Short mmCIF file of C-alpha atoms in Angstrom, two decimals:
data_model
loop_
_atom_site.label_atom_id
_atom_site.label_comp_id
_atom_site.label_asym_id
_atom_site.label_seq_id
_atom_site.Cartn_x
_atom_site.Cartn_y
_atom_site.Cartn_z
CA UNK A 1461 0.00 0.00 0.00
CA UNK A 1462 2.86 2.41 0.78
CA UNK A 1463 4.26 1.79 -2.70
CA UNK A 1464 0.94 2.72 -4.29
CA UNK A 1465 0.69 5.89 -2.19
CA UNK A 1466 4.20 6.96 -3.20
CA UNK A 1467 3.44 6.20 -6.87
CA UNK A 1468 0.16 8.14 -6.61
CA UNK A 1469 2.03 11.12 -5.14
CA UNK A 1470 4.49 10.98 -8.05
CA UNK A 1471 1.63 10.86 -10.55
CA UNK A 1472 -0.05 13.89 -8.96
CA UNK A 1473 3.27 15.76 -8.87
CA UNK A 1474 3.84 15.11 -12.58
CA UNK A 1475 0.29 16.17 -13.45
CA UNK A 1476 0.24 19.37 -11.37
CA UNK A 1477 3.71 20.46 -12.50
CA UNK A 1478 2.78 19.83 -16.14
CA UNK A 1479 -0.46 21.75 -15.58
CA UNK A 1480 1.38 24.81 -14.23
CA UNK A 1481 4.01 24.87 -16.96
CA UNK A 1482 1.55 24.00 -19.72
CA UNK A 1483 -0.98 26.62 -18.63
CA UNK A 1484 1.66 29.38 -18.62
CA UNK A 1485 2.85 28.33 -22.09
CA UNK A 1486 -0.73 28.00 -23.31
CA UNK A 1487 -1.60 31.52 -22.16
CA UNK A 1488 1.47 32.92 -23.93
CA UNK A 1489 0.66 31.02 -27.13
CA UNK A 1490 -3.02 32.00 -26.93
CA UNK A 1491 -2.14 35.67 -26.51
CA UNK A 1492 0.27 35.49 -29.44
CA UNK A 1493 -2.38 33.77 -31.59
CA UNK A 1494 -4.78 36.61 -30.76
CA UNK A 1495 -2.36 39.28 -31.95
CA UNK A 1496 -3.76 41.47 -34.72
CA UNK A 1497 -0.77 43.76 -35.25
CA UNK A 1498 2.19 41.35 -34.93
CA UNK A 1499 1.35 38.84 -37.64
CA UNK A 1500 4.73 37.11 -37.43
CA UNK A 1501 4.24 36.25 -33.76
CA UNK A 1502 0.74 35.09 -34.55
CA UNK A 1503 1.94 32.81 -37.35
CA UNK A 1504 4.69 31.34 -35.16
CA UNK A 1505 2.24 30.67 -32.31
CA UNK A 1506 -0.27 29.02 -34.64
CA UNK A 1507 2.47 26.82 -36.14
CA UNK A 1508 3.69 25.76 -32.67
CA UNK A 1509 0.15 24.93 -31.55
CA UNK A 1510 -0.52 22.87 -34.69
CA UNK A 1511 2.76 21.00 -34.27
CA UNK A 1512 2.15 20.20 -30.58
CA UNK A 1513 -1.38 19.01 -31.31
CA UNK A 1514 -0.26 16.97 -34.30
CA UNK A 1515 2.53 14.91 -32.72
CA UNK A 1516 1.70 11.82 -30.59
CA UNK A 1517 2.31 12.28 -26.88
CA UNK A 1518 4.45 9.16 -26.59
CA UNK A 1519 6.65 10.22 -29.49
CA UNK A 1520 7.23 13.63 -27.91
CA UNK A 1521 8.24 11.99 -24.63
CA UNK A 1522 10.79 9.85 -26.45
CA UNK A 1523 12.10 12.86 -28.36
CA UNK A 1524 12.59 14.85 -25.18
CA UNK A 1525 14.07 12.05 -23.10
CA UNK A 1526 16.37 10.33 -25.60
CA UNK A 1527 16.87 13.07 -28.18
CA UNK A 1528 16.98 15.81 -25.56
CA UNK A 1529 19.59 14.01 -23.51
CA UNK A 1530 21.70 13.29 -26.58
CA UNK A 1531 21.54 16.95 -27.61
CA UNK A 1532 22.29 18.09 -24.07
CA UNK A 1533 25.35 15.86 -23.80
CA UNK A 1534 26.55 16.99 -27.22
CA UNK A 1535 26.26 20.71 -26.41
CA UNK A 1536 27.23 20.47 -22.71
CA UNK A 1537 29.27 17.30 -22.06
CA UNK A 1538 29.49 17.97 -18.32
CA UNK A 1539 25.78 18.69 -17.86
CA UNK A 1540 23.50 16.30 -15.98
CA UNK A 1541 21.10 14.15 -17.94
CA UNK A 1542 17.44 15.10 -18.20
CA UNK A 1543 15.59 13.02 -15.60
CA UNK A 1544 12.53 10.92 -16.50
CA UNK A 1545 10.42 13.18 -14.27
CA UNK A 1546 11.34 16.41 -16.07
CA UNK A 1547 11.31 14.84 -19.53
CA UNK A 1548 7.84 13.42 -18.94
CA UNK A 1549 6.53 16.55 -17.24
CA UNK A 1550 7.84 18.85 -19.96
CA UNK A 1551 6.43 16.60 -22.69
CA UNK A 1552 2.97 16.56 -21.12
CA UNK A 1553 3.16 20.31 -20.49
CA UNK A 1554 3.96 21.01 -24.15
CA UNK A 1555 1.06 18.86 -25.34
CA UNK A 1556 -1.25 20.58 -22.83
CA UNK A 1557 -0.10 24.03 -23.96
CA UNK A 1558 -0.87 23.26 -27.62
CA UNK A 1559 -4.52 22.55 -26.81
CA UNK A 1560 -4.79 25.19 -24.07
CA UNK A 1561 -3.64 27.87 -26.53
CA UNK A 1562 -6.70 27.18 -28.68
CA UNK A 1563 -8.98 27.50 -25.66
CA UNK A 1564 -7.33 30.73 -24.49
CA UNK A 1565 -7.54 32.15 -28.01
CA UNK A 1566 -11.25 31.30 -28.20
CA UNK A 1567 -11.84 32.82 -24.74
CA UNK A 1568 -10.10 36.03 -25.81
CA UNK A 1569 -12.22 36.17 -28.95
CA UNK A 1570 -15.37 35.90 -26.80
CA UNK A 1571 -14.46 39.04 -24.81
CA UNK A 1572 -15.95 42.20 -26.38
CA UNK A 1573 -13.38 44.66 -27.72
CA UNK A 1574 -15.04 47.32 -25.58
CA UNK A 1575 -13.56 45.68 -22.47
CA UNK A 1576 -10.06 46.49 -23.69
CA UNK A 1577 -11.02 50.05 -24.61
CA UNK A 1578 -12.87 50.67 -21.33
CA UNK A 1579 -9.93 49.52 -19.21
CA UNK A 1580 -7.64 51.93 -21.04
CA UNK A 1581 -10.19 54.72 -20.66
CA UNK A 1582 -10.11 54.46 -16.86
CA UNK A 1583 -6.32 54.75 -16.85
CA UNK A 1584 -5.14 51.14 -16.80
CA UNK A 1585 -2.01 50.32 -18.74
CA UNK A 1586 -1.84 47.16 -20.87
CA UNK A 1587 -0.45 45.05 -18.03
CA UNK A 1588 -3.10 46.19 -15.56
CA UNK A 1589 -5.86 45.77 -18.13
CA UNK A 1590 -4.87 42.18 -18.78
CA UNK A 1591 -4.35 41.29 -15.11
CA UNK A 1592 -7.49 42.86 -13.62
CA UNK A 1593 -9.98 43.02 -16.50
CA UNK A 1594 -9.16 40.48 -19.20
CA UNK A 1595 -7.65 37.55 -17.28
CA UNK A 1596 -10.69 37.00 -14.99
CA UNK A 1597 -12.94 36.93 -18.05
CA UNK A 1598 -10.61 34.50 -19.82
CA UNK A 1599 -10.92 32.23 -16.80
CA UNK A 1600 -14.72 32.35 -17.00
CA UNK A 1601 -14.81 31.33 -20.66
CA UNK A 1602 -11.90 28.88 -20.60
CA UNK A 1603 -12.54 26.95 -17.38
CA UNK A 1604 -14.73 24.17 -18.87
CA UNK A 1605 -12.29 23.46 -21.68
CA UNK A 1606 -9.24 23.65 -19.44
CA UNK A 1607 -10.96 21.36 -16.96
CA UNK A 1608 -11.41 18.72 -19.64
CA UNK A 1609 -7.75 19.12 -20.63
CA UNK A 1610 -6.70 18.66 -17.01
CA UNK A 1611 -8.49 15.32 -16.81
CA UNK A 1612 -6.86 14.19 -20.05
CA UNK A 1613 -3.50 15.32 -18.70
CA UNK A 1614 -4.06 13.42 -15.46
CA UNK A 1615 -4.68 10.17 -17.35
CA UNK A 1616 -1.81 10.82 -19.78
CA UNK A 1617 0.64 10.66 -16.87
CA UNK A 1618 0.51 6.88 -17.38
CA UNK A 1619 2.64 7.41 -20.49
CA UNK A 1620 5.57 8.58 -18.36
CA UNK A 1621 6.00 5.00 -17.15
CA UNK A 1622 7.77 4.18 -20.45
CA UNK A 1623 10.61 6.47 -19.32
CA UNK A 1624 11.11 4.47 -16.13
CA UNK A 1625 9.55 6.93 -13.68
CA UNK A 1626 8.11 5.25 -10.57
CA UNK A 1627 4.53 6.41 -10.96
CA UNK A 1628 1.36 4.30 -10.68
CA UNK A 1629 1.60 2.40 -13.96
CA UNK A 1630 5.26 1.56 -13.36
CA UNK A 1631 4.39 0.40 -9.84
CA UNK A 1632 1.55 -1.79 -11.15
CA UNK A 1633 3.77 -3.41 -13.78
CA UNK A 1634 6.49 -4.08 -11.21
CA UNK A 1635 4.10 -5.64 -8.71
CA UNK A 1636 2.31 -7.64 -11.41
CA UNK A 1637 5.60 -9.15 -12.58
CA UNK A 1638 6.45 -10.22 -9.03
CA UNK A 1639 3.06 -11.58 -7.96
CA UNK A 1640 1.79 -12.73 -11.38
CA UNK A 1641 -1.52 -11.04 -10.55
CA UNK A 1642 -1.73 -8.23 -13.13
CA UNK A 1643 -5.51 -7.81 -12.88
CA UNK A 1644 -5.35 -6.97 -9.17
CA UNK A 1645 -2.75 -4.23 -9.47
CA UNK A 1646 -3.93 -2.71 -12.73
CA UNK A 1647 -7.47 -2.62 -11.37
CA UNK A 1648 -6.19 -0.89 -8.22
CA UNK A 1649 -4.48 1.74 -10.36
CA UNK A 1650 -7.66 2.13 -12.44
CA UNK A 1651 -9.64 2.82 -9.27
CA UNK A 1652 -7.12 5.45 -8.14
CA UNK A 1653 -7.25 7.20 -11.54
CA UNK A 1654 -11.05 7.10 -11.43
CA UNK A 1655 -11.05 8.59 -7.92
CA UNK A 1656 -8.65 11.38 -8.94
CA UNK A 1657 -10.69 12.23 -12.04
CA UNK A 1658 -13.95 12.18 -10.06
CA UNK A 1659 -12.50 14.48 -7.42
CA UNK A 1660 -11.24 16.80 -10.16
CA UNK A 1661 -14.69 16.84 -11.73
CA UNK A 1662 -16.30 17.82 -8.43
CA UNK A 1663 -13.80 20.65 -7.92
CA UNK A 1664 -14.33 21.91 -11.47
CA UNK A 1665 -18.11 21.79 -11.08
CA UNK A 1666 -17.79 23.80 -7.84
CA UNK A 1667 -15.66 26.42 -9.56
CA UNK A 1668 -18.07 26.67 -12.48
CA UNK A 1669 -20.98 27.18 -10.07
CA UNK A 1670 -19.06 29.93 -8.27
CA UNK A 1671 -18.37 31.71 -11.55
CA UNK A 1672 -22.00 31.34 -12.66
CA UNK A 1673 -23.31 32.71 -9.34
CA UNK A 1674 -20.86 35.61 -9.52
CA UNK A 1675 -22.04 36.49 -13.02
CA UNK A 1676 -25.69 36.30 -11.96
CA UNK A 1677 -24.97 38.57 -8.98
CA UNK A 1678 -23.42 41.16 -11.28
CA UNK A 1679 -26.48 41.21 -13.53
CA UNK A 1680 -28.93 41.60 -10.65
#
């Protein structure tokens, strides 16, 4: 049981770290895709998003872990190798950011242009306008889509087991090989994933209700 708890903690750590990194990258890509004046940045962001959404997750993990380590050793012979944790986390974060950028871009498109103009009219600079006016509205529009991406990301952490990281799938395979009872351990891992996804769904539903109540209160 202690082994499963440790593996579950590793899985959650991979997922939450990938979520943080991927969300930051997704916001940056989404903002660049929404650019109307800097067409070059917009084209680059669109190309990156298409590439990240078009490459299989497992292939990207292999590219980062094996190809990234080979490149790192070639450029910096004395540098440490990229660990399975960071290779897997970065790979999942990049995939997440490619899809999150589309959601952020759509959320930005749903915000009336008058919101930008009004924030500037009351004296906010661009940074303040984005932080206090635009970002909360992006969250309102993007939360359902980002919530679905989070659940996909949580389940995709199972792919990191191919890199040798001691997360839940790796633990289940190890225990199944020793006890010759694969159904027991893989079913246990399935139940843990189901519990984590169900808990995530409850938290997301609570946040969506809070946002809906807040919007209704503003219109009253």
